[in-house]
PDB file of C-alpha atoms and ligand atoms in Angstrom:
ATOM      1  CA  UNK D1199      -0.020  -0.087  -0.171  1.00  0.00           C
ATOM      2  CA  UNK D1200       1.630   3.104  -1.069  1.00  0.00           C
ATOM      3  CA  UNK D1201      -1.146   5.571  -1.165  1.00  0.00           C
ATOM      4  CA  UNK D1202      -4.537   6.101   0.481  1.00  0.00           C
ATOM      5  CA  UNK D1203      -7.359   8.660   0.532  1.00  0.00           C
ATOM      6  CA  UNK D1204      -8.460   8.674   4.453  1.00  0.00           C
ATOM      7  CA  UNK D1205     -11.960  10.646   5.161  1.00  0.00           C
ATOM      8  CA  UNK D1206     -13.837  11.454   8.336  1.00  0.00           C
ATOM      9  CA  UNK D1207     -17.423  10.033   8.606  1.00  0.00           C
ATOM     10  CA  UNK D1208     -20.127  12.474   7.798  1.00  0.00           C
ATOM     11  CA  UNK D1209     -19.552  16.218   7.852  1.00  0.00           C
ATOM     12  CA  UNK D1210     -19.327  19.583   9.532  1.00  0.00           C
ATOM     13  CA  UNK D1211     -23.264  20.178   8.658  1.00  0.00           C
ATOM     14  CA  UNK D1212     -24.350  16.884   8.853  1.00  0.00           C
ATOM     15  CA  UNK D1213     -23.750  15.390  12.201  1.00  0.00           C
ATOM     16  CA  UNK D1214     -22.907  11.684  13.183  1.00  0.00           C
ATOM     17  CA  UNK D1215     -23.420   9.968  16.809  1.00  0.00           C
ATOM     18  CA  UNK D1216     -23.352  11.584  19.469  1.00  0.00           C
ATOM     19  CA  UNK D1217     -22.876  10.523  23.488  1.00  0.00           C
ATOM     20  CA  UNK D1218     -20.110  11.105  25.742  1.00  0.00           C
ATOM     21  CA  UNK D1219     -18.235  12.075  22.763  1.00  0.00           C
ATOM     22  CA  UNK D1220     -19.305  13.561  18.863  1.00  0.00           C
ATOM     23  CA  UNK D1221     -18.435  11.088  16.015  1.00  0.00           C
ATOM     24  CA  UNK D1222     -17.862  14.116  13.598  1.00  0.00           C
ATOM     25  CA  UNK D1223     -15.194  15.638  15.955  1.00  0.00           C
ATOM     26  CA  UNK D1224     -13.140  12.599  16.843  1.00  0.00           C
ATOM     27  CA  UNK D1225     -13.756  11.142  13.375  1.00  0.00           C
ATOM     28  CA  UNK D1226     -11.710  14.378  12.235  1.00  0.00           C
ATOM     29  CA  UNK D1227      -9.117  14.259  14.848  1.00  0.00           C
ATOM     30  CA  UNK D1228      -8.333  10.498  14.222  1.00  0.00           C
ATOM     31  CA  UNK D1229      -8.187  11.189  10.610  1.00  0.00           C
ATOM     32  CA  UNK D1230      -5.502  14.370  11.142  1.00  0.00           C
ATOM     33  CA  UNK D1231      -3.395  12.218  13.495  1.00  0.00           C
ATOM     34  CA  UNK D1232      -3.699   9.095  11.403  1.00  0.00           C
ATOM     35  CA  UNK D1233      -2.505  11.083   7.788  1.00  0.00           C
ATOM     36  CA  UNK D1234       0.188  12.679   9.859  1.00  0.00           C
ATOM     37  CA  UNK D1235       1.670   9.349  10.686  1.00  0.00           C
ATOM     38  CA  UNK D1236       0.996   7.740   7.550  1.00  0.00           C
ATOM     39  CA  UNK D1237       3.180  10.648   5.805  1.00  0.00           C
ATOM     40  CA  UNK D1238       6.005   9.907   8.199  1.00  0.00           C
ATOM     41  CA  UNK D1239       5.747   6.140   6.861  1.00  0.00           C
ATOM     42  CA  UNK D1240       6.116   7.380   3.513  1.00  0.00           C
ATOM     43  CA  UNK D1241       2.444   6.627   2.725  1.00  0.00           C
ATOM     44  CA  UNK D1242       1.270   9.199   0.289  1.00  0.00           C
ATOM     45  CA  UNK D1243      -1.832  10.434   1.979  1.00  0.00           C
ATOM     46  CA  UNK D1244      -4.906  12.378   0.781  1.00  0.00           C
ATOM     47  CA  UNK D1245      -7.061  13.799   3.592  1.00  0.00           C
ATOM     48  CA  UNK D1246     -10.577  14.941   3.496  1.00  0.00           C
ATOM     49  CA  UNK D1247     -13.334  16.504   5.872  1.00  0.00           C
ATOM     50  CA  UNK D1248     -16.367  17.198   4.454  1.00  0.00           C
ATOM     51  CA  UNK D1249     -16.975  21.060   5.220  1.00  0.00           C
ATOM     52  CA  UNK D1250     -19.897  21.600   2.538  1.00  0.00           C
ATOM     53  CA  UNK D1251     -22.551  19.256   2.240  1.00  0.00           C
ATOM     54  CA  UNK D1252     -25.987  20.185   3.769  1.00  0.00           C
ATOM     55  CA  UNK D1253     -27.739  16.643   3.646  1.00  0.00           C
ATOM     56  CA  UNK D1254     -26.634  13.027   4.102  1.00  0.00           C
ATOM     57  CA  UNK D1255     -27.114  12.311   0.490  1.00  0.00           C
ATOM     58  CA  UNK D1256     -24.594  15.126  -0.681  1.00  0.00           C
ATOM     59  CA  UNK D1257     -22.503  14.349   2.220  1.00  0.00           C
ATOM     60  CA  UNK D1258     -21.980  10.923   0.785  1.00  0.00           C
ATOM     61  CA  UNK D1259     -21.523  11.565  -2.677  1.00  0.00           C
ATOM     62  CA  UNK D1260     -19.173  14.493  -1.980  1.00  0.00           C
ATOM     63  CA  UNK D1261     -16.646  11.832   0.272  1.00  0.00           C
ATOM     64  CA  UNK D1262     -17.101   9.091  -2.574  1.00  0.00           C
ATOM     65  CA  UNK D1263     -16.338  11.789  -5.110  1.00  0.00           C
ATOM     66  CA  UNK D1264     -13.151  12.901  -3.405  1.00  0.00           C
ATOM     67  CA  UNK D1265     -11.955   9.494  -3.049  1.00  0.00           C
ATOM     68  CA  UNK D1266     -12.391   8.420  -6.781  1.00  0.00           C
ATOM     69  CA  UNK D1267     -10.779  11.566  -7.704  1.00  0.00           C
ATOM     70  CA  UNK D1268      -7.321  10.763  -6.113  1.00  0.00           C
ATOM     71  CA  UNK D1269      -4.762   8.190  -7.357  1.00  0.00           C
ATOM     72  CA  UNK D1270      -4.689   5.610  -4.457  1.00  0.00           C
ATOM     73  CA  UNK D1271      -4.509   2.057  -3.606  1.00  0.00           C
ATOM     74  CA  UNK D1272      -6.795   2.050  -0.487  1.00  0.00           C
ATOM     75  CA  UNK D1273      -9.803   4.056   0.686  1.00  0.00           C
ATOM     76  CA  UNK D1274     -10.183   4.397   4.415  1.00  0.00           C
ATOM     77  CA  UNK D1275     -13.490   6.058   6.234  1.00  0.00           C
ATOM     78  CA  UNK D1276     -13.388   6.745   9.727  1.00  0.00           C
ATOM     79  CA  UNK D1277     -16.527   6.776  12.333  1.00  0.00           C
ATOM     80  CA  UNK D1278     -17.519   5.996  15.572  1.00  0.00           C
ATOM     81  CA  UNK D1279     -20.480   3.441  16.374  1.00  0.00           C
ATOM     82  CA  UNK D1280     -23.617   4.103  18.493  1.00  0.00           C
ATOM     83  CA  UNK D1281     -26.077   1.067  19.770  1.00  0.00           C
ATOM     84  CA  UNK D1282     -27.381  -0.813  22.522  1.00  0.00           C
ATOM     85  CA  UNK D1283     -24.310  -2.633  23.952  1.00  0.00           C
ATOM     86  CA  UNK D1284     -22.703  -2.579  27.219  1.00  0.00           C
ATOM     87  CA  UNK D1285     -19.025  -3.237  26.322  1.00  0.00           C
ATOM     88  CA  UNK D1286     -19.019  -1.888  23.134  1.00  0.00           C
ATOM     89  CA  UNK D1287     -15.639  -2.319  20.802  1.00  0.00           C
ATOM     90  CA  UNK D1288     -14.001  -1.823  18.075  1.00  0.00           C
ATOM     91  CA  UNK D1289     -15.184  -3.039  14.466  1.00  0.00           C
ATOM     92  CA  UNK D1290     -13.959  -2.603  10.966  1.00  0.00           C
ATOM     93  CA  UNK D1291     -16.463  -3.129   7.928  1.00  0.00           C
ATOM     94  CA  UNK D1292     -15.016  -3.871   4.711  1.00  0.00           C
ATOM     95  CA  UNK D1293     -16.236  -4.578   0.940  1.00  0.00           C
ATOM     96  CA  UNK D1294     -13.708  -7.365  -0.265  1.00  0.00           C
ATOM     97  CA  UNK D1295     -10.508  -6.778   1.946  1.00  0.00           C
ATOM     98  CA  UNK D1296     -11.480  -8.924   5.214  1.00  0.00           C
ATOM     99  CA  UNK D1297      -7.535  -9.586   6.060  1.00  0.00           C
ATOM    100  CA  UNK D1298      -6.593  -5.396   6.408  1.00  0.00           C
ATOM    101  CA  UNK D1299     -10.166  -5.142   8.296  1.00  0.00           C
ATOM    102  CA  UNK D1300      -9.615  -7.492  10.836  1.00  0.00           C
ATOM    103  CA  UNK D1301      -5.861  -6.501  11.151  1.00  0.00           C
ATOM    104  CA  UNK D1302      -6.861  -3.105  12.028  1.00  0.00           C
ATOM    105  CA  UNK D1303      -9.609  -4.088  14.109  1.00  0.00           C
ATOM    106  CA  UNK D1304      -7.517  -6.315  16.338  1.00  0.00           C
ATOM    107  CA  UNK D1305      -4.693  -3.497  16.335  1.00  0.00           C
ATOM    108  CA  UNK D1306      -7.262  -1.012  17.863  1.00  0.00           C
ATOM    109  CA  UNK D1307      -8.366  -3.372  20.400  1.00  0.00           C
ATOM    110  CA  UNK D1308      -5.020  -4.280  21.239  1.00  0.00           C
ATOM    111  CA  UNK D1309      -4.103  -0.398  21.722  1.00  0.00           C
ATOM    112  CA  UNK D1310      -7.048   0.160  23.835  1.00  0.00           C
ATOM    113  CA  UNK D1311      -8.220  -2.924  25.580  1.00  0.00           C
ATOM    114  CA  UNK D1312     -11.740  -2.727  24.122  1.00  0.00           C
ATOM    115  CA  UNK D1313     -13.274  -5.782  22.595  1.00  0.00           C
ATOM    116  CA  UNK D1314     -12.171  -6.246  19.217  1.00  0.00           C
ATOM    117  CA  UNK D1315     -15.615  -6.867  17.340  1.00  0.00           C
ATOM    118  CA  UNK D1316     -13.577  -7.916  14.482  1.00  0.00           C
ATOM    119  CA  UNK D1317     -14.093  -7.309  10.563  1.00  0.00           C
ATOM    120  CA  UNK D1318     -17.483  -7.477   9.248  1.00  0.00           C
ATOM    121  CA  UNK D1319     -18.248  -7.608   5.337  1.00  0.00           C
ATOM    122  CA  UNK D1320     -21.009  -4.879   4.341  1.00  0.00           C
ATOM    123  CA  UNK D1321     -21.912  -4.345   0.490  1.00  0.00           C
ATOM    124  CA  UNK D1322     -24.477  -1.977   1.125  1.00  0.00           C
ATOM    125  CA  UNK D1323     -22.595   0.735   3.050  1.00  0.00           C
ATOM    126  CA  UNK D1324     -22.644   3.821   0.533  1.00  0.00           C
ATOM    127  CA  UNK D1325     -18.603   4.565   0.811  1.00  0.00           C
ATOM    128  CA  UNK D1326     -17.740   1.006   0.600  1.00  0.00           C
ATOM    129  CA  UNK D1327     -19.609   0.233  -2.191  1.00  0.00           C
ATOM    130  CA  UNK D1328     -19.188   3.147  -4.323  1.00  0.00           C
ATOM    131  CA  UNK D1329     -15.345   3.765  -4.076  1.00  0.00           C
ATOM    132  CA  UNK D1330     -13.531   2.002  -6.909  1.00  0.00           C
ATOM    133  CA  UNK D1331     -10.617   0.566  -4.565  1.00  0.00           C
ATOM    134  CA  UNK D1332     -10.270  -1.810  -1.719  1.00  0.00           C
ATOM    135  CA  UNK D1333     -12.084   0.219   1.198  1.00  0.00           C
ATOM    136  CA  UNK D1334     -12.597  -0.261   4.920  1.00  0.00           C
ATOM    137  CA  UNK D1335     -14.800   1.643   7.024  1.00  0.00           C
ATOM    138  CA  UNK D1336     -13.293   1.736  10.721  1.00  0.00           C
ATOM    139  CA  UNK D1337     -16.226   2.192  13.423  1.00  0.00           C
ATOM    140  CA  UNK D1338     -13.332   3.337  16.317  1.00  0.00           C
ATOM    141  CA  UNK D1339     -15.536   2.790  19.401  1.00  0.00           C
ATOM    142  CA  UNK D1340     -19.410   3.167  20.490  1.00  0.00           C
ATOM    143  CA  UNK D1341     -19.740   7.344  21.561  1.00  0.00           C
ATOM    144  CA  UNK D1342     -22.333   5.917  23.926  1.00  0.00           C
ATOM    145  CA  UNK D1343     -20.212   3.249  25.803  1.00  0.00           C
ATOM    146  CA  UNK D1344     -18.271   5.111  28.373  1.00  0.00           C
ATOM    147  CA  UNK D1345     -15.651   2.810  29.173  1.00  0.00           C
ATOM    148  CA  UNK D1346     -15.083   3.067  25.190  1.00  0.00           C
ATOM    149  CA  UNK D1347     -14.740   6.756  25.082  1.00  0.00           C
ATOM    150  CA  UNK D1348     -12.564   6.656  28.344  1.00  0.00           C
ATOM    151  CA  UNK D1349     -10.135   4.005  26.891  1.00  0.00           C
ATOM    152  CA  UNK D1350     -10.078   5.811  23.383  1.00  0.00           C
ATOM    153  CA  UNK D1351      -9.309   9.219  25.086  1.00  0.00           C
ATOM    154  CA  UNK D1352      -6.706   7.624  27.044  1.00  0.00           C
ATOM    155  CA  UNK D1353      -5.333   6.232  24.015  1.00  0.00           C
ATOM    156  CA  UNK D1354      -5.935   8.593  21.439  1.00  0.00           C
ATOM    157  CA  UNK D1355      -2.291   8.647  19.770  1.00  0.00           C
ATOM    158  CA  UNK D1356      -1.808   4.892  20.200  1.00  0.00           C
ATOM    159  CA  UNK D1357      -4.848   4.279  18.389  1.00  0.00           C
ATOM    160  CA  UNK D1358      -3.732   6.485  15.416  1.00  0.00           C
ATOM    161  CA  UNK D1359      -0.195   5.382  15.703  1.00  0.00           C
ATOM    162  CA  UNK D1360      -1.443   1.555  15.291  1.00  0.00           C
ATOM    163  CA  UNK D1361      -4.047   2.447  12.448  1.00  0.00           C
ATOM    164  CA  UNK D1362      -1.204   3.998  10.454  1.00  0.00           C
ATOM    165  CA  UNK D1363       1.342   1.347  11.089  1.00  0.00           C
ATOM    166  CA  UNK D1364      -1.013  -1.252  10.200  1.00  0.00           C
ATOM    167  CA  UNK D1365      -2.168   0.538   7.274  1.00  0.00           C
ATOM    168  CA  UNK D1366       1.511   1.252   6.120  1.00  0.00           C
ATOM    169  CA  UNK D1367       2.573  -2.633   7.030  1.00  0.00           C
ATOM    170  CA  UNK D1368       5.569  -1.219   8.794  1.00  0.00           C
ATOM    171  CA  UNK D1369       6.268   0.422  12.061  1.00  0.00           C
ATOM    172  CA  UNK D1370       7.229   4.378  12.642  1.00  0.00           C
ATOM    173  CA  UNK D1371      10.478   4.825  13.120  1.00  0.00           C
ATOM    174  CA  UNK D1372      11.625   6.035  16.733  1.00  0.00           C
ATOM    175  CA  UNK D1373       8.037   5.829  17.913  1.00  0.00           C
ATOM    176  CA  UNK D1374       8.421   7.911  21.025  1.00  0.00           C
ATOM    177  CA  UNK D1375      10.194  10.920  19.278  1.00  0.00           C
ATOM    178  CA  UNK D1376       7.615  11.265  16.880  1.00  0.00           C
ATOM    179  CA  UNK D1377       5.018  11.361  19.468  1.00  0.00           C
ATOM    180  CA  UNK D1378       3.322  14.841  18.987  1.00  0.00           C
ATOM    181  CA  UNK D1379       4.149  16.410  22.560  1.00  0.00           C
ATOM    182  CA  UNK D1380       0.558  17.701  23.269  1.00  0.00           C
ATOM    183  CA  UNK D1381       0.090  15.956  26.305  1.00  0.00           C
ATOM    184  CA  UNK D1382       3.296  17.371  27.679  1.00  0.00           C
ATOM    185  CA  UNK D1383       4.276  20.733  29.053  1.00  0.00           C
ATOM    186  CA  UNK D1384       7.371  22.279  29.814  1.00  0.00           C
ATOM    187  CA  UNK D1385       8.517  24.633  32.436  1.00  0.00           C
ATOM    188  CA  UNK D1386      11.536  26.974  31.888  1.00  0.00           C
ATOM    189  CA  UNK D1387      13.419  28.580  34.969  1.00  0.00           C
ATOM    190  CA  UNK D1388      15.615  31.396  34.185  1.00  0.00           C
ATOM    191  CA  UNK D1389      17.430  31.662  37.403  1.00  0.00           C
ATOM    192  CA  UNK D1390      17.621  33.132  40.486  1.00  0.00           C
ATOM    193  CA  UNK D1391      18.512  36.973  41.346  1.00  0.00           C
ATOM    194  CA  UNK D1392      20.248  38.431  44.486  1.00  0.00           C
ATOM    195  CA  UNK D1393      17.679  41.515  44.491  1.00  0.00           C
ATOM    196  CA  UNK D1394      13.746  41.784  43.943  1.00  0.00           C
ATOM    197  CA  UNK D1395      14.824  44.479  41.593  1.00  0.00           C
ATOM    198  CA  UNK D1396      17.046  42.809  39.648  1.00  0.00           C
ATOM    199  CA  UNK D1397      14.798  40.005  39.213  1.00  0.00           C
ATOM    200  CA  UNK D1398      12.330  42.181  37.845  1.00  0.00           C
ATOM    201  CA  UNK D1399      14.619  44.111  35.576  1.00  0.00           C
ATOM    202  CA  UNK D1400      15.217  40.657  34.004  1.00  0.00           C
ATOM    203  CA  UNK D1401      11.410  39.808  33.705  1.00  0.00           C
ATOM    204  CA  UNK D1402      10.735  42.880  32.290  1.00  0.00           C
ATOM    205  CA  UNK D1403      13.436  42.440  29.709  1.00  0.00           C
ATOM    206  CA  UNK D1404      12.577  39.179  28.562  1.00  0.00           C
ATOM    207  CA  UNK D1405       8.910  39.602  28.607  1.00  0.00           C
ATOM    208  CA  UNK D1406       9.556  42.946  26.082  1.00  0.00           C
ATOM    209  CA  UNK D1407      11.903  41.119  23.942  1.00  0.00           C
ATOM    210  CA  UNK D1408       9.816  37.949  23.334  1.00  0.00           C
ATOM    211  CA  UNK D1409       6.216  39.001  24.183  1.00  0.00           C
ATOM    212  CA  UNK D1410       5.691  36.639  26.569  1.00  0.00           C
ATOM    213  CA  UNK D1411       4.578  36.745  30.336  1.00  0.00           C
ATOM    214  CA  UNK D1412       7.047  35.206  32.899  1.00  0.00           C
ATOM    215  CA  UNK D1413       6.108  34.342  36.373  1.00  0.00           C
ATOM    216  CA  UNK D1414       8.171  35.289  39.682  1.00  0.00           C
ATOM    217  CA  UNK D1415       8.248  33.716  42.754  1.00  0.00           C
ATOM    218  CA  UNK D1416      10.260  34.207  46.034  1.00  0.00           C
ATOM    219  CA  UNK D1417      12.489  31.626  47.090  1.00  0.00           C
TER     220      UNK D1417
HETATM  221 ZN1  LIG L 569     -20.768   7.270  11.262  1.00  0.00          ZN
END
């Protein structure tokens, strides 16, 4: 697999499932992060989010049209599930590539500890049926199952990473260094000063030079 089109389910004006999390928002978050990793894995990646459609029908057609407009080996659609289940879990629909769907489903299950509901064939889902390349539709987890949304939130980066690695069929080099650092914060200490006046003078100079606000604390 050298190239892929990956899109988020539903659209800006066409809402998806809502529960503890919002399907459209999270599908977009996943697609953005997975696309970042796919590019790091040297996969030619086209990413799509529908920001214009006003109806479900228009939405499906818009998404499929984008997929079919690109040269690619694989089509991936990212969704979140909703339904009457206590344990929920991950499942991946496919048109004819059962092996890839099974691998992606298992990988997400392993990354989150959620139940792996596995690969499911579906020839009726619009995106699977109308895209012209092998296609899978990932239902990451159930938006209405708290244990699922907790696990997804906690393991968001691992979920995205494992989807990308499974699709590309290779591992990211130096995984930890590639991790976006949005969960980390770095505190910078500037030093200690003998007098309050000299500390204040330094503080003002740095704030003015770099347009930042420093915090000062007595030691
Ligand atoms: Zn959906």
